[in-house]
PDB file of C-alpha atoms in Angstrom:
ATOM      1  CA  UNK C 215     113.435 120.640  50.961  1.00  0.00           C
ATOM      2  CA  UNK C 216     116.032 117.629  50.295  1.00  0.00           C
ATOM      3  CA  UNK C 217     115.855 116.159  47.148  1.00  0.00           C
ATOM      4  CA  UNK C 218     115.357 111.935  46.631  1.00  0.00           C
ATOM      5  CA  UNK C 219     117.727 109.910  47.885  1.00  0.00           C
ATOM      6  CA  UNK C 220     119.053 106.944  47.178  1.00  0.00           C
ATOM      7  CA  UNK C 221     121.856 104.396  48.605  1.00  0.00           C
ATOM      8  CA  UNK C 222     123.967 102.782  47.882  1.00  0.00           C
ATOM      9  CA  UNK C 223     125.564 105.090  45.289  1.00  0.00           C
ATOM     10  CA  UNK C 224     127.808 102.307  43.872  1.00  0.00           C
ATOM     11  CA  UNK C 225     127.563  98.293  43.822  1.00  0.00           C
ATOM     12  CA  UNK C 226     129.774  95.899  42.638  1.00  0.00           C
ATOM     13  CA  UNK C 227     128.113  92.014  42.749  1.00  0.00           C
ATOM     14  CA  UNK C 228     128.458  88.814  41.012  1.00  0.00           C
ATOM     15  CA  UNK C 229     126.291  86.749  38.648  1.00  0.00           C
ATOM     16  CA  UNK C 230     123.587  84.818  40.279  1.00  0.00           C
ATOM     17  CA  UNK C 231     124.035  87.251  44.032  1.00  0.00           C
ATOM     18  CA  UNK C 232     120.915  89.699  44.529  1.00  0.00           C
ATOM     19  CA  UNK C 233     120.654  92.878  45.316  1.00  0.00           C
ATOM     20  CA  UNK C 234     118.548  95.262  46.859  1.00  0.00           C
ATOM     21  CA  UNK C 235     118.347  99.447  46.313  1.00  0.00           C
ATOM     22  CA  UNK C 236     117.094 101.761  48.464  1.00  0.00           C
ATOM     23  CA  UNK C 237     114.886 104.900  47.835  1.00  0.00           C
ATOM     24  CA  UNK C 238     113.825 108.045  50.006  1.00  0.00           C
ATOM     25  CA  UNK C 239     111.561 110.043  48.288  1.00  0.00           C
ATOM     26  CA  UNK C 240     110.661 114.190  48.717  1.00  0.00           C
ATOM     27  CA  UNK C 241     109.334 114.752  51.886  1.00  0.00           C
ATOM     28  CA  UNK C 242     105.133 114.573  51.091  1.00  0.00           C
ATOM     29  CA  UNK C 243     105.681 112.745  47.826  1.00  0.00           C
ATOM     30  CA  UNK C 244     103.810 109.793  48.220  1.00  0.00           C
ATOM     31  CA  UNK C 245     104.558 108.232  44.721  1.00  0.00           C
ATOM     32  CA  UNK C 246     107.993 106.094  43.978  1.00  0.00           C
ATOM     33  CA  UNK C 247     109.089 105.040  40.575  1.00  0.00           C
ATOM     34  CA  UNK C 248     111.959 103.147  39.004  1.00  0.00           C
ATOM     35  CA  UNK C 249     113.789 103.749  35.945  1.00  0.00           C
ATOM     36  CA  UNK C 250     116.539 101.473  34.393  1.00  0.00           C
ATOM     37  CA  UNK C 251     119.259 103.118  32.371  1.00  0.00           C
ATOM     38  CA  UNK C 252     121.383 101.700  30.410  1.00  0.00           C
ATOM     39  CA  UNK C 253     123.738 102.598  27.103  1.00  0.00           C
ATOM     40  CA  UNK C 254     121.639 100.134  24.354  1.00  0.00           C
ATOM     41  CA  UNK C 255     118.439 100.095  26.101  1.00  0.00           C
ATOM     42  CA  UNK C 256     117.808 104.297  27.282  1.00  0.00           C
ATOM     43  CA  UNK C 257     115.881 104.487  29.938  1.00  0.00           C
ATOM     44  CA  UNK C 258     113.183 102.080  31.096  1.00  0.00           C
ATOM     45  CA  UNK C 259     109.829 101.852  33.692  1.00  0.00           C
ATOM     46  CA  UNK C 260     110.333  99.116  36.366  1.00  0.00           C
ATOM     47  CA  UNK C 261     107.514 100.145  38.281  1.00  0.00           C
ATOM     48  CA  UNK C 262     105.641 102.274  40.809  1.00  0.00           C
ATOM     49  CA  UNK C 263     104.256 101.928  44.003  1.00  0.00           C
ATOM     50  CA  UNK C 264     101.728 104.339  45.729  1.00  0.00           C
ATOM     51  CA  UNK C 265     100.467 103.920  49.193  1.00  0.00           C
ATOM     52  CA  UNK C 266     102.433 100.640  49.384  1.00  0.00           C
ATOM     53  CA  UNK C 267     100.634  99.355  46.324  1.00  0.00           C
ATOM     54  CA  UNK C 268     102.595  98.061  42.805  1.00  0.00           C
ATOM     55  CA  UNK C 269     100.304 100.739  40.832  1.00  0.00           C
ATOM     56  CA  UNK C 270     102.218  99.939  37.342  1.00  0.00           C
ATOM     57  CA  UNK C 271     104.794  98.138  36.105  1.00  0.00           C
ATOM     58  CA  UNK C 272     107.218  97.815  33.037  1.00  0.00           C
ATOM     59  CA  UNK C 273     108.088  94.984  30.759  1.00  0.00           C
ATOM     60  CA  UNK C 274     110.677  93.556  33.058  1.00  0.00           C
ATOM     61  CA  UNK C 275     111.114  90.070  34.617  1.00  0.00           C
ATOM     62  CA  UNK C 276     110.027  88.947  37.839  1.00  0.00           C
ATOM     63  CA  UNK C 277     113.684  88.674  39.264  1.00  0.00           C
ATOM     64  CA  UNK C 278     112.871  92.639  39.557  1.00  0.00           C
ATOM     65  CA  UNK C 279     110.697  93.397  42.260  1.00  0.00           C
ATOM     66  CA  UNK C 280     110.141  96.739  44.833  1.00  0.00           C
ATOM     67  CA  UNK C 281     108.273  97.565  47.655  1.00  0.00           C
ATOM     68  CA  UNK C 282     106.994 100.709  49.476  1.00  0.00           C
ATOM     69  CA  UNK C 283     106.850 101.307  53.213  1.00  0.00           C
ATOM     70  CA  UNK C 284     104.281 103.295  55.393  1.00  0.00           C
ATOM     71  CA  UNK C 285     106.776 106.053  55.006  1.00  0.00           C
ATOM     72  CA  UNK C 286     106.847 106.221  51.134  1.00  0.00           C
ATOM     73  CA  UNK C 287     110.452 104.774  51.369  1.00  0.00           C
ATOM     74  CA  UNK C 288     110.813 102.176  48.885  1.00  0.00           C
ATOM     75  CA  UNK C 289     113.225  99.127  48.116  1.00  0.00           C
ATOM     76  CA  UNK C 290     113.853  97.556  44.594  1.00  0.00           C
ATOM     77  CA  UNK C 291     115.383  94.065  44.871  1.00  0.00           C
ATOM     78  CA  UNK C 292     116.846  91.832  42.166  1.00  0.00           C
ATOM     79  CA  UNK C 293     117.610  88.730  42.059  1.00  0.00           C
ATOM     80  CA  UNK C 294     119.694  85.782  40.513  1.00  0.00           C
ATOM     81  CA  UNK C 295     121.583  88.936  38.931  1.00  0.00           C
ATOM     82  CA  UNK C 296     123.007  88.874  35.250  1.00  0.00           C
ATOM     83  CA  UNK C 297     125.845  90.816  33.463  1.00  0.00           C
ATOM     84  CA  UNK C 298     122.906  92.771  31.674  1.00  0.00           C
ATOM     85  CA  UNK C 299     121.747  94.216  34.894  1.00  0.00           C
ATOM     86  CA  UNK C 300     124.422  96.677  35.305  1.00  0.00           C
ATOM     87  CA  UNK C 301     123.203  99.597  34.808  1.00  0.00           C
ATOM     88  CA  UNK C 302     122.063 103.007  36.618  1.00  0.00           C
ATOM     89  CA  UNK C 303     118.854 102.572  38.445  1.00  0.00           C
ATOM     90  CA  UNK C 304     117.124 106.099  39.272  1.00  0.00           C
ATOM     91  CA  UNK C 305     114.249 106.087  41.524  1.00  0.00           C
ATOM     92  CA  UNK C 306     111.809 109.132  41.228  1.00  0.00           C
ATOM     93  CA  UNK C 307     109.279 110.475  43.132  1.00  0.00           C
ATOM     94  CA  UNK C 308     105.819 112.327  42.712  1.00  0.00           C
ATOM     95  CA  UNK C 309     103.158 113.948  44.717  1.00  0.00           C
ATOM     96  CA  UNK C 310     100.697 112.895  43.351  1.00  0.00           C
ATOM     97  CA  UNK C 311      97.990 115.342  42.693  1.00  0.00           C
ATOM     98  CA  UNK C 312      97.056 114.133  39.132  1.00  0.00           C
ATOM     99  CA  UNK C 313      98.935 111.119  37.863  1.00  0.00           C
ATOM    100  CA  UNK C 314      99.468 111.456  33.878  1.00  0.00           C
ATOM    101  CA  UNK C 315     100.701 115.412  35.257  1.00  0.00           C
ATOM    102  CA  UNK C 316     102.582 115.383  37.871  1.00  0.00           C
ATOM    103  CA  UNK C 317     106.322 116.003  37.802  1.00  0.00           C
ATOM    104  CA  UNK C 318     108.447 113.141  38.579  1.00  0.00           C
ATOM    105  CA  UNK C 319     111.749 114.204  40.540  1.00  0.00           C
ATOM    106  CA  UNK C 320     114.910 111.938  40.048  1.00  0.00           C
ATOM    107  CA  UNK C 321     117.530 110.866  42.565  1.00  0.00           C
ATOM    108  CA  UNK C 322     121.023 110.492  41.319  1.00  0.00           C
ATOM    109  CA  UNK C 323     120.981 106.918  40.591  1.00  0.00           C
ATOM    110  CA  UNK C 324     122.210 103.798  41.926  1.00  0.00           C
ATOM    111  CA  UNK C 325     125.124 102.741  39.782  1.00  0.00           C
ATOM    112  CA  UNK C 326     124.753  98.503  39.328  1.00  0.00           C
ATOM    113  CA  UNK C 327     127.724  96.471  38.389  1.00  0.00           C
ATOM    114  CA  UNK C 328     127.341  92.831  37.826  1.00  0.00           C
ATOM    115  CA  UNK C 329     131.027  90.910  37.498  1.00  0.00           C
TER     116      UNK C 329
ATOM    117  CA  UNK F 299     101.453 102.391  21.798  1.00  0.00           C
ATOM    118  CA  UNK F 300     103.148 105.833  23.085  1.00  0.00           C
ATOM    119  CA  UNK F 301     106.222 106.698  21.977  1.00  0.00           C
ATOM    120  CA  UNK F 302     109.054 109.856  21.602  1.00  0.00           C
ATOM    121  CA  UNK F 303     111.416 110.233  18.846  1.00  0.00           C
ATOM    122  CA  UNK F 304     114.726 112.294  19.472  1.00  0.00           C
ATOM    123  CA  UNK F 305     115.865 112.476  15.830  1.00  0.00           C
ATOM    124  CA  UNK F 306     119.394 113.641  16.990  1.00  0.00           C
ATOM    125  CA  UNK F 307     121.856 112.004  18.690  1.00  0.00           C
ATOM    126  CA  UNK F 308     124.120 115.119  19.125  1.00  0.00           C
ATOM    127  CA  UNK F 309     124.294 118.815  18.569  1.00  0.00           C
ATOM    128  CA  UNK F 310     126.511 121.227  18.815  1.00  0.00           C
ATOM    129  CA  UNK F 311     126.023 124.877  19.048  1.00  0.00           C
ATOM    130  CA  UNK F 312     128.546 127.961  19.657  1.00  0.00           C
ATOM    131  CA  UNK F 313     127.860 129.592  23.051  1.00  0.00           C
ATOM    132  CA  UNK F 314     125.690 132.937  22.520  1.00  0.00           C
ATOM    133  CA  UNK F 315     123.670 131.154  20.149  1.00  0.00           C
ATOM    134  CA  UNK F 316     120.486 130.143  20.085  1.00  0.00           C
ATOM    135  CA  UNK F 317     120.578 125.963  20.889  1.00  0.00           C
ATOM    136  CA  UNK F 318     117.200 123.315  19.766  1.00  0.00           C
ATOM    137  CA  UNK F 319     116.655 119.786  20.878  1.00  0.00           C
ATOM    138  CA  UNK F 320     114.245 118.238  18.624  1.00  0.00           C
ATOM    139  CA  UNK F 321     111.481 115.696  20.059  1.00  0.00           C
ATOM    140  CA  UNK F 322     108.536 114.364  18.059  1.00  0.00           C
ATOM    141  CA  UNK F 323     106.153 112.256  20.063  1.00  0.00           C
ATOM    142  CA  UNK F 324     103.251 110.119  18.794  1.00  0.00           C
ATOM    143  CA  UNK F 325     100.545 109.289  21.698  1.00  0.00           C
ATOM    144  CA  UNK F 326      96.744 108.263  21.205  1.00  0.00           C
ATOM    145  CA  UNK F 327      94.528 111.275  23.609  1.00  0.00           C
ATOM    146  CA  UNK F 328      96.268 114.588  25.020  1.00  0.00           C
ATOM    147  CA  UNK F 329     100.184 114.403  25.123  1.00  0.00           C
ATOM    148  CA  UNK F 330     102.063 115.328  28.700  1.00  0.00           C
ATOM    149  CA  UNK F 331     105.202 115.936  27.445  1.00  0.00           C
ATOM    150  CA  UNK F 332     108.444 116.805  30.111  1.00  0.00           C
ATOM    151  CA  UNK F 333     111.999 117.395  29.070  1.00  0.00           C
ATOM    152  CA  UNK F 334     114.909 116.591  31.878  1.00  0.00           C
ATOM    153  CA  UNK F 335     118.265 116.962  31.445  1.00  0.00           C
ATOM    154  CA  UNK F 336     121.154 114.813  33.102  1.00  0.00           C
ATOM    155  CA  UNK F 337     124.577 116.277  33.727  1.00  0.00           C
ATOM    156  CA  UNK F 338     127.732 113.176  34.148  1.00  0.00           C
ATOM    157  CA  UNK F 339     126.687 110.843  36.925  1.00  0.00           C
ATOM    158  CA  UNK F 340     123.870 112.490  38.174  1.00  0.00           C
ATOM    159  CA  UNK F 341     120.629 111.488  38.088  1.00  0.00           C
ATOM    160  CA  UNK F 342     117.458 113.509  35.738  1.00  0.00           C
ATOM    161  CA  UNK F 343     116.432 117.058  36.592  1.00  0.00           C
ATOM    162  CA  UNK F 344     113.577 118.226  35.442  1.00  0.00           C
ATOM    163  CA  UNK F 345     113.285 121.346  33.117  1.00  0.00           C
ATOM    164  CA  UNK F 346     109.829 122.065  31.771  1.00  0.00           C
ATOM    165  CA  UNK F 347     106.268 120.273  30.863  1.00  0.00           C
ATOM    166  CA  UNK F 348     103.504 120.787  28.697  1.00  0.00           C
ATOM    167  CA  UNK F 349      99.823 120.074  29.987  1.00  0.00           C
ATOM    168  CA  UNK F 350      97.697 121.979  28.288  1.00  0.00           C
ATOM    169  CA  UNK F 351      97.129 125.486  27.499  1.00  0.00           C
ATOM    170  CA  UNK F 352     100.090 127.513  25.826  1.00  0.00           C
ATOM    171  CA  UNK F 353     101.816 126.167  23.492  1.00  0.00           C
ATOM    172  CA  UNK F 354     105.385 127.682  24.553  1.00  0.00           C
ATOM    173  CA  UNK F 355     105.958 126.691  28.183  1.00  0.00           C
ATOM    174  CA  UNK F 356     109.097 128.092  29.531  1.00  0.00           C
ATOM    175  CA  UNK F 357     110.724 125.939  32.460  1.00  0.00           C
ATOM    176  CA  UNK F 358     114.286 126.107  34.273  1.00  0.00           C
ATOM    177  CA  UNK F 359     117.801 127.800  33.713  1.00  0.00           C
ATOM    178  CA  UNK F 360     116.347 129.550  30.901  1.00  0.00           C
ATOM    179  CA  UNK F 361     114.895 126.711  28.650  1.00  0.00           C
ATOM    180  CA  UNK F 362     111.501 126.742  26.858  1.00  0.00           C
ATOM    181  CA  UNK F 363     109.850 124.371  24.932  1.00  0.00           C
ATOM    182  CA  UNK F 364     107.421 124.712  21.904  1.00  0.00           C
ATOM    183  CA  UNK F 365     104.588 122.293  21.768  1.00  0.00           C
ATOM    184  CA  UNK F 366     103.044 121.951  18.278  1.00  0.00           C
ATOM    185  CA  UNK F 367      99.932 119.449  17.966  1.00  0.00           C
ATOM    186  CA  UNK F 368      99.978 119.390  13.980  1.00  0.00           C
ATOM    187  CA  UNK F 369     103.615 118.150  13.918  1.00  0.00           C
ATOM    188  CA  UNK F 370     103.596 116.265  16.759  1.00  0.00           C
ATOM    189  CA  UNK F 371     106.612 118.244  18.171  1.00  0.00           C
ATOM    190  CA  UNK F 372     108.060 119.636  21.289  1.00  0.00           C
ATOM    191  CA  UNK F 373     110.814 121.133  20.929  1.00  0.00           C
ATOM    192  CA  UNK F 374     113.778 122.717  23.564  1.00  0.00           C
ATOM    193  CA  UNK F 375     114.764 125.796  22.948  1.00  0.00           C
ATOM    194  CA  UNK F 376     116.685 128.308  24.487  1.00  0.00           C
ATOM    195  CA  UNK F 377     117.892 131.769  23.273  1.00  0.00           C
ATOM    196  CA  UNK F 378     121.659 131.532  24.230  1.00  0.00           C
ATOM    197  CA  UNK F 379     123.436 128.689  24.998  1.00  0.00           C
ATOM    198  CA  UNK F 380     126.175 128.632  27.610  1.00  0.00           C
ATOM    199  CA  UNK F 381     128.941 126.054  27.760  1.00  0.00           C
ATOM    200  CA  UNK F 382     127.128 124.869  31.423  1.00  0.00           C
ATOM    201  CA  UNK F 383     124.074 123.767  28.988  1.00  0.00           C
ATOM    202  CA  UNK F 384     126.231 121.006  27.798  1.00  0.00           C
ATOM    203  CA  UNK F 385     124.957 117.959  29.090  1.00  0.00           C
ATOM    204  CA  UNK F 386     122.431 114.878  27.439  1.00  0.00           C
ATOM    205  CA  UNK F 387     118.944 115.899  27.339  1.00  0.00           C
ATOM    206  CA  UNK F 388     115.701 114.010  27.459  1.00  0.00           C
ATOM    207  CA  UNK F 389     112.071 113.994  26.287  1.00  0.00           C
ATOM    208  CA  UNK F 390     109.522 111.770  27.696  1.00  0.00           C
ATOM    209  CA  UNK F 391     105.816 111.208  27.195  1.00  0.00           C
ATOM    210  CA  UNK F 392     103.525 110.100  30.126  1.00  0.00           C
ATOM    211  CA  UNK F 393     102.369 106.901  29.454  1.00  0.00           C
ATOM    212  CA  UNK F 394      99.362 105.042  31.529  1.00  0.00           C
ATOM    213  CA  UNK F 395      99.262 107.320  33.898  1.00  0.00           C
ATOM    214  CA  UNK F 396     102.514 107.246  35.938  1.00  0.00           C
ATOM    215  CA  UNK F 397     105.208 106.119  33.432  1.00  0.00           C
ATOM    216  CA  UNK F 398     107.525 108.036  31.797  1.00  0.00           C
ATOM    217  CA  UNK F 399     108.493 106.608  28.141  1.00  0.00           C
ATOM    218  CA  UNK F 400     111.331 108.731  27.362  1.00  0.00           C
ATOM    219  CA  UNK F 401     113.443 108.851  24.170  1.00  0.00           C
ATOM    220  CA  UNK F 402     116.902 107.965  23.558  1.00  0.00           C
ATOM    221  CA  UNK F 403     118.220 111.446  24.473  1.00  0.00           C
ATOM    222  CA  UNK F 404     120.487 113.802  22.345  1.00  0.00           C
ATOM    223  CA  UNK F 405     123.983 114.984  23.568  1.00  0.00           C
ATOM    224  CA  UNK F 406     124.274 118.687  23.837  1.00  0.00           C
ATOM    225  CA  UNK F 407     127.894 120.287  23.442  1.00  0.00           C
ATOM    226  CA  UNK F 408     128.143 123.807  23.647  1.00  0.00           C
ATOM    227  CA  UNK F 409     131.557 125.215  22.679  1.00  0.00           C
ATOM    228  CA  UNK F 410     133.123 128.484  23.821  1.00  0.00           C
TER     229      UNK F 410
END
């Protein structure tokens, strides 16, 4: 079974441009959540959709936002982008069957950089 | 508030010998506890959880991890290390249901 996908691998943008990161999750897993990594910060919740539905959602600003398609597929978008947005952005996916339980499996990360 | 503590940024073991990743966690109601590990520019793979039910859950490539209510521990272990364990490893607590609060993660360097 493939793994989660996500493209692009690598972006390079500019202050104030947006940006928007694509996510395919396990074939079956219906649940799609974003993490932000960076070096000072670790890693961080965005949020997670389910059934096309924002289910939760981290301390972040609004310029971050996501969406979910009939096909579990999901988009995260950002906006008005600043230097402390670069950073690796892993999406992760779950079934799921129970939702404090269930294993979350990562992609390998969209790699941000804001110039 | 739910949190995980990594006490260690780094650790270094000899290969052959037995390797630990400390992780204390502090949650209010019944800790799910995962560890994942991430190799250089690759995204998290997961290694082992704790649910409930035996206290030593043993997970992928050989790892195992000890959960231990009265310390508020779970701790990665594995019997041998091999220079291929060497990577940054991570703890995380489930946290409202869906998110993962992880902890700052602790550098693994096995040496041959």
């Amino acid at each position: 079974k493939a793994g989660v996908t996500q493209t692009p691998r690598y972006l390079i943008k500019t202050r104030g441009q947006q940006v928007t990161l694509s996510c395919s999750p396990i074939s079956g897993h219906r649940s799609v959540s974003w993490y932000q990594q960076t070096p000072g910060q670790g890693l961080q919740f965005l949020f997670e959709y389910f059934s096309e539905t924002q289910r939760n959602k981290g301390n972040f600003p609004g310029r971050f936002s996501g969406r979910q398609f009939s096909n579990s597929r999901s988009e995260m978008n950002v906006s008005t982008l600043e230097l402390g947005d670069s950073a690796l952005y892993l999406c992760a996916s779950s079934l799921p069957l129970e939702k404090n339980t269930d294993t979350q499996y990562f992609g390998p990360g969209t790699r941000l950089t804001v110039l | 508030a739910q949190s995980v503590a990594q006490p260690e940024d780094q650790v270094n073991v000899a290969e052959g010998n037995p390797l630990t990743v400390k992780c204390t966690y502090s949650v209010s109601g019944n800790p799910y506890l995962f560890w994942y590990v991430q190799y250089p520019n690759r995204g998290l793979q997961f290694l082992l959880k704790y649910i409930t039910g035996d206290n030593l859950v043993k997970g992928s490539y050989g790892f195992e991890a000890e959960f231990n209510k009265s310390q508020t521990s779970f701790h990665l272990k594995k019997p041998s290390a091999l220079v291929s364990d060497s990577a940054l490893y991570f703890c995380a607590v489930n946290q409202a249901g869906t998110a993962l609060i992880f902890g700052k993660g602790t550098t693994l360097s096995v040496s041959s």
